[in-house]
Amino acid sequence: MTHQFNYKDALAASEKVTWRVEDIIGGERKLDFSKPFLPDSLARVSDMTFLDREEQITLNQIRGHGYLCMFGLVEEFILPFVLDHVQPTLHGDDHQVRAFLNFAAEEAKHIHLFNRFREEFQKGFGTPCDFVGPADEISKAVLAHHPLAVALVTLGIEWMTQKHFTESVRDNQTLDPQFKSMLKHHWMEELQHAQLDTLMVEAIAARCTPEEIDQAVEDYMKIGGMVDGALQQQTEFDLDAFERATGRTLTQTEQDVFRGVQHQAMRWTFLGSGMTHPQFVASVGKLGDGVKQTFANVAPNFC
Ligand SMILES: [Fe+2]
Ligand SMILES: [Fe+2]
């Protein structure tokens, strides 16, 4: 798969998309807690047949809260990473500089957007939900890895937002309209980010020796392992939040199913859906056949 991405078009597209956080949440724009927030392909609550419909919606909303937190968290390392990437090019190509500065500004806006949704969630849901963190420590730990690894992680994240929206949100009429609107507006700006990430991965890879590329792939897997550990911890937080929110204590067998299904659902949501995106696979393929094979071997664990 080849691409036609370039800085000029990405900049033009980003300038056409203009929305404010205030247009999406706040005032009359409230979350509807009678509806699910995430499509079931991400939440996978329907696989948990020991929960009734109401309980499934509650768990779906807890996962929706986790989605807000996770994207809020990843934007915390994407923002400084993009600024570091653009810094040495400030006197270079005008389109490139402006495209990356818009990218950074949009990520700052998304952090604000996810924070606002979290506030609304906390007001309306009624039960406090924990999330892994703190975000700045996780962000620091991610940024300590090879820049090509961080760029690949970022690339996967941006493409996954595209897959989430086009494959399971856009035509879904059952979701809360406000949450759906948030996913849609995020998707609109993330398309340009994914294209810029593709160019960023190519630019960083062009400066790397074959040994550095191997190092970066190793680092990517380390970051993936770190995220997976966080998702396992998050599954415990979600189980706890679910029991507090519903007043129901799950049996040992039900808890085991909950852990298995929900951990794998989060692996798909935050790792597998990015790693299997055709554009991500194409970018990885350009790093070499061995690298492509490594990713192809690992991805099924997260699907
Ligand atoms: Fe974003
Ligand atoms: Fe982004």
Coordinates of C-alpha atoms and ligand atoms in Angstrom, one line a residue:
M1 CA 0.0 0.0 0.0
T2 CA 1.5 3.4 -1.0
H3 CA 0.3 6.8 0.1
Q4 CA 0.0 10.3 -1.3
F5 CA 0.3 12.1 2.0
N6 CA 2.1 15.4 2.1
Y7 CA 2.4 18.4 4.4
K8 CA 0.5 20.9 2.2
D9 CA -2.6 18.7 1.9
A10 CA -2.6 17.8 5.5
L11 CA -2.4 21.4 6.5
A12 CA -5.2 22.4 4.1
A13 CA -7.4 19.6 5.5
S14 CA -6.7 20.5 9.1
E15 CA -7.6 24.2 8.3
K16 CA -11.0 23.0 7.0
V17 CA -11.9 21.2 10.2
T18 CA -12.7 23.7 12.8
W19 CA -14.5 22.9 16.0
R20 CA -14.3 24.1 19.5
V21 CA -14.6 22.0 22.7
E22 CA -17.6 24.2 23.7
D23 CA -19.4 23.1 20.6
I24 CA -19.3 19.5 21.6
I25 CA -19.9 19.3 25.4
G26 CA -21.4 21.5 28.1
G27 CA -24.7 23.4 28.6
E28 CA -27.4 21.6 26.7
R29 CA -25.0 19.1 25.4
K30 CA -25.1 16.4 28.1
L31 CA -24.3 12.7 28.2
D32 CA -27.3 10.4 28.1
F33 CA -26.7 7.7 30.7
S34 CA -29.5 5.5 29.4
K35 CA -27.4 4.7 26.3
P36 CA -24.1 2.9 25.6
F37 CA -21.1 5.1 24.9
L38 CA -18.9 2.7 23.0
P39 CA -19.7 0.3 20.1
D40 CA -19.8 -3.3 21.3
S41 CA -16.8 -4.2 19.0
L42 CA -14.7 -2.2 21.5
A43 CA -16.6 -2.7 24.8
R44 CA -17.5 -6.4 24.2
V45 CA -20.0 -6.4 27.0
S46 CA -22.5 -8.5 25.0
D47 CA -20.1 -11.4 25.4
M48 CA -20.8 -11.3 29.1
T49 CA -24.2 -13.0 29.1
F50 CA -24.4 -13.2 32.9
L51 CA -25.0 -9.4 32.9
D52 CA -28.5 -8.1 32.2
R53 CA -29.0 -5.3 29.7
E54 CA -28.8 -2.5 32.3
E55 CA -25.6 -3.9 33.8
Q56 CA -24.1 -4.2 30.3
I57 CA -24.8 -0.5 29.6
T58 CA -23.2 0.4 33.0
L59 CA -20.1 -1.6 32.1
N60 CA -20.1 -0.1 28.6
Q61 CA -20.1 3.4 30.1
I62 CA -17.3 2.5 32.5
R63 CA -15.3 1.5 29.4
G64 CA -16.3 4.8 27.8
H65 CA -14.8 6.6 30.7
G66 CA -11.6 4.5 30.3
Y67 CA -11.5 5.5 26.6
L68 CA -11.6 9.2 27.6
C69 CA -8.8 8.6 30.1
M70 CA -6.7 6.5 27.8
F71 CA -6.8 9.0 25.0
G72 CA -6.3 11.9 27.4
L73 CA -3.2 10.0 28.6
V74 CA -1.7 9.2 25.2
E75 CA -2.2 12.8 24.0
E76 CA 0.1 13.8 27.0
F77 CA 3.1 12.2 25.3
I78 CA 2.1 12.8 21.7
L79 CA 2.0 16.6 22.2
P80 CA 5.6 17.0 23.5
F81 CA 6.8 14.4 21.0
V82 CA 5.4 16.3 18.1
L83 CA 6.8 19.6 19.4
D84 CA 10.2 18.0 19.7
H85 CA 9.9 16.7 16.2
V86 CA 9.0 20.1 14.7
Q87 CA 11.5 22.1 16.7
P88 CA 14.6 21.4 14.5
T89 CA 12.6 22.1 11.3
L90 CA 11.2 25.6 12.2
H91 CA 13.2 27.3 9.5
G92 CA 12.4 24.6 6.9
D93 CA 9.4 23.9 4.8
D94 CA 6.5 26.3 5.7
H95 CA 3.8 23.7 5.1
Q96 CA 5.6 21.2 7.2
V97 CA 6.1 23.5 10.2
R98 CA 2.5 24.7 10.1
A99 CA 1.0 21.2 9.7
F100 CA 2.9 20.0 12.8
L101 CA 2.1 23.1 14.8
N102 CA -1.6 22.6 14.0
F103 CA -1.2 18.9 14.9
A104 CA 0.2 19.9 18.3
A105 CA -2.5 22.5 18.9
E106 CA -5.2 20.0 18.1
E107 CA -3.8 17.5 20.5
A108 CA -3.8 20.1 23.2
K109 CA -7.5 20.7 22.3
H110 CA -8.2 17.0 22.5
I111 CA -6.7 16.8 26.0
H112 CA -9.1 19.6 26.9
L113 CA -12.0 17.8 25.2
F114 CA -11.3 14.5 27.0
N115 CA -11.0 16.3 30.3
R116 CA -14.4 18.0 29.8
F117 CA -16.0 14.7 28.9
R118 CA -14.5 13.2 32.0
E119 CA -16.0 16.0 34.2
E120 CA -19.4 15.5 32.6
F121 CA -19.1 11.7 33.1
Q122 CA -18.1 12.1 36.8
K123 CA -21.1 14.4 37.4
G124 CA -23.6 12.1 35.7
F125 CA -22.4 8.5 36.4
G126 CA -22.5 8.8 40.2
T127 CA -19.8 6.2 41.0
P128 CA -16.1 7.2 41.0
C129 CA -14.1 5.2 38.4
D130 CA -10.4 4.8 38.8
F131 CA -7.9 4.9 35.9
V132 CA -4.2 3.9 35.6
G133 CA -1.7 6.6 35.9
P134 CA -0.4 9.1 36.7
A135 CA -0.4 10.3 33.1
D136 CA 2.8 12.4 33.3
E137 CA 4.8 9.4 34.7
I138 CA 3.5 7.1 32.0
S139 CA 4.2 9.8 29.4
K140 CA 7.8 10.1 30.7
A141 CA 8.3 6.3 30.6
V142 CA 7.0 6.2 26.9
L143 CA 9.2 9.1 25.8
A144 CA 12.3 7.4 27.3
H145 CA 12.3 5.0 24.3
H146 CA 13.8 5.3 20.9
P147 CA 12.0 8.2 18.9
L148 CA 11.1 5.8 16.1
A149 CA 9.4 3.5 18.6
V150 CA 7.4 6.5 20.0
A151 CA 6.5 7.6 16.5
L152 CA 5.3 4.0 15.7
V153 CA 3.2 3.9 18.8
T154 CA 1.7 7.3 17.9
L155 CA 1.1 6.2 14.4
G156 CA -0.9 3.1 15.6
I157 CA -2.9 5.3 18.0
E158 CA -3.9 7.8 15.3
W159 CA -4.9 5.1 12.8
M160 CA -6.9 3.2 15.5
T161 CA -9.2 6.3 15.9
Q162 CA -10.0 6.0 12.2
K163 CA -10.8 2.3 12.5
H164 CA -12.9 2.8 15.6
F165 CA -15.0 5.5 14.0
T166 CA -15.4 4.2 10.4
E167 CA -15.9 0.6 11.3
S168 CA -18.1 0.7 14.3
V169 CA -19.3 4.2 15.3
R170 CA -20.3 6.1 12.2
D171 CA -23.4 3.9 11.4
N172 CA -24.2 3.0 15.0
Q173 CA -27.6 4.5 15.9
T174 CA -27.7 3.1 19.5
L175 CA -24.9 5.2 21.0
D176 CA -25.2 8.3 23.1
P177 CA -25.2 11.1 20.6
Q178 CA -22.8 13.3 22.6
F179 CA -20.2 10.6 23.0
K180 CA -20.6 9.7 19.3
S181 CA -20.1 13.4 18.4
M182 CA -16.9 13.4 20.4
L183 CA -15.6 10.3 18.6
K184 CA -16.6 11.9 15.3
H185 CA -14.9 15.2 15.9
H186 CA -11.8 13.4 17.2
W187 CA -11.7 11.2 14.0
M188 CA -12.0 14.3 11.8
E189 CA -8.7 15.8 13.1
E190 CA -6.9 12.5 13.7
L191 CA -7.0 11.6 10.0
Q192 CA -4.5 14.5 9.4
H193 CA -2.4 13.4 12.4
A194 CA -2.2 9.8 11.1
Q195 CA -0.9 11.1 7.7
L196 CA 1.6 13.4 9.4
D197 CA 2.7 10.5 11.6
T198 CA 3.3 8.4 8.5
L199 CA 5.6 11.1 7.2
M200 CA 7.2 11.5 10.6
V201 CA 7.9 7.7 10.8
E202 CA 9.5 7.9 7.4
A203 CA 11.7 10.9 8.2
I204 CA 12.9 9.4 11.5
A205 CA 13.5 5.9 9.9
A206 CA 15.5 7.5 7.1
R207 CA 18.0 8.7 9.8
C208 CA 18.3 5.3 11.5
T209 CA 20.8 2.5 10.9
P210 CA 19.5 -1.0 10.6
E211 CA 20.6 -1.6 14.2
E212 CA 18.6 1.4 15.4
I213 CA 15.5 0.2 13.5
D214 CA 15.8 -3.2 15.3
Q215 CA 16.3 -1.3 18.6
A216 CA 13.2 0.8 17.9
V217 CA 11.1 -2.3 17.2
E218 CA 12.3 -3.8 20.4
D219 CA 11.4 -0.6 22.2
Y220 CA 7.9 -0.6 20.6
M221 CA 7.3 -4.0 22.0
K222 CA 8.5 -2.9 25.4
I223 CA 6.0 0.1 25.3
G224 CA 3.3 -2.4 24.1
G225 CA 4.1 -4.6 27.1
M226 CA 3.9 -1.7 29.4
V227 CA 0.5 -0.6 28.0
D228 CA -0.7 -4.2 28.2
G229 CA 0.3 -4.3 31.9
A230 CA -1.7 -1.1 32.4
L231 CA -4.7 -2.6 30.7
Q232 CA -4.6 -5.6 33.0
Q233 CA -4.6 -3.2 36.0
Q234 CA -7.4 -1.2 34.4
T235 CA -9.5 -4.4 34.1
E236 CA -9.3 -4.7 37.9
F237 CA -10.3 -1.0 38.3
D238 CA -13.3 -1.5 36.0
L239 CA -14.4 -4.7 37.8
D240 CA -14.3 -2.8 41.0
A241 CA -16.2 0.2 39.5
F242 CA -18.8 -2.1 38.0
E243 CA -19.5 -3.8 41.3
R244 CA -19.7 -0.5 43.2
A245 CA -22.0 1.1 40.5
T246 CA -24.4 -1.9 40.2
G247 CA -24.2 -3.1 43.8
R248 CA -23.7 -6.6 42.4
T249 CA -20.9 -8.9 43.6
L250 CA -19.8 -11.2 40.8
T251 CA -19.1 -14.9 41.6
Q252 CA -15.5 -16.1 41.1
T253 CA -16.4 -17.7 37.7
E254 CA -18.1 -14.5 36.6
Q255 CA -15.0 -12.4 37.7
D256 CA -12.7 -14.7 35.7
V257 CA -14.9 -14.2 32.5
F258 CA -15.0 -10.5 33.2
R259 CA -11.2 -10.3 33.4
G260 CA -10.6 -12.4 30.3
V261 CA -13.1 -10.7 28.1
Q262 CA -12.5 -7.1 29.2
H263 CA -8.7 -7.3 29.2
Q264 CA -8.8 -8.7 25.6
A265 CA -11.4 -6.1 24.6
M266 CA -9.0 -3.3 25.8
R267 CA -6.1 -5.0 24.1
W268 CA -8.1 -4.8 20.8
T269 CA -9.3 -1.2 21.5
F270 CA -5.9 0.3 22.3
L271 CA -3.3 -2.0 20.6
G272 CA -4.6 -4.5 18.1
S273 CA -6.9 -2.1 16.2
G274 CA -3.9 0.1 15.5
M275 CA -1.4 -2.6 14.7
T276 CA -3.7 -4.2 12.2
H277 CA -4.7 -1.0 10.4
P278 CA -3.6 -1.4 6.7
Q279 CA -1.8 1.9 6.7
F280 CA 0.1 1.0 9.9
V281 CA 1.0 -2.4 8.4
A282 CA 2.2 -0.6 5.2
S283 CA 4.4 1.8 7.3
V284 CA 5.9 -1.0 9.2
G285 CA 6.5 -3.0 6.0
K286 CA 8.7 -0.2 4.7
L287 CA 11.1 -0.8 7.7
G288 CA 11.9 -4.2 6.3
D289 CA 10.5 -7.7 5.8
G290 CA 11.8 -8.9 9.2
V291 CA 10.1 -6.0 11.0
K292 CA 6.8 -6.6 9.1
Q293 CA 6.9 -10.3 10.1
T294 CA 7.6 -9.4 13.8
F295 CA 4.5 -7.2 13.9
A296 CA 2.4 -9.8 12.0
N297 CA 3.4 -12.4 14.6
V298 CA 2.6 -10.2 17.6
A299 CA -0.6 -8.5 16.4
P300 CA -3.0 -11.5 16.8
N301 CA -2.3 -11.5 20.6
F302 CA -4.1 -8.1 20.8
C303 CA -7.1 -8.8 18.6
Ligands
FE1 FE -6.1 13.4 19.5
FE2 FE -3.8 12.9 17.2

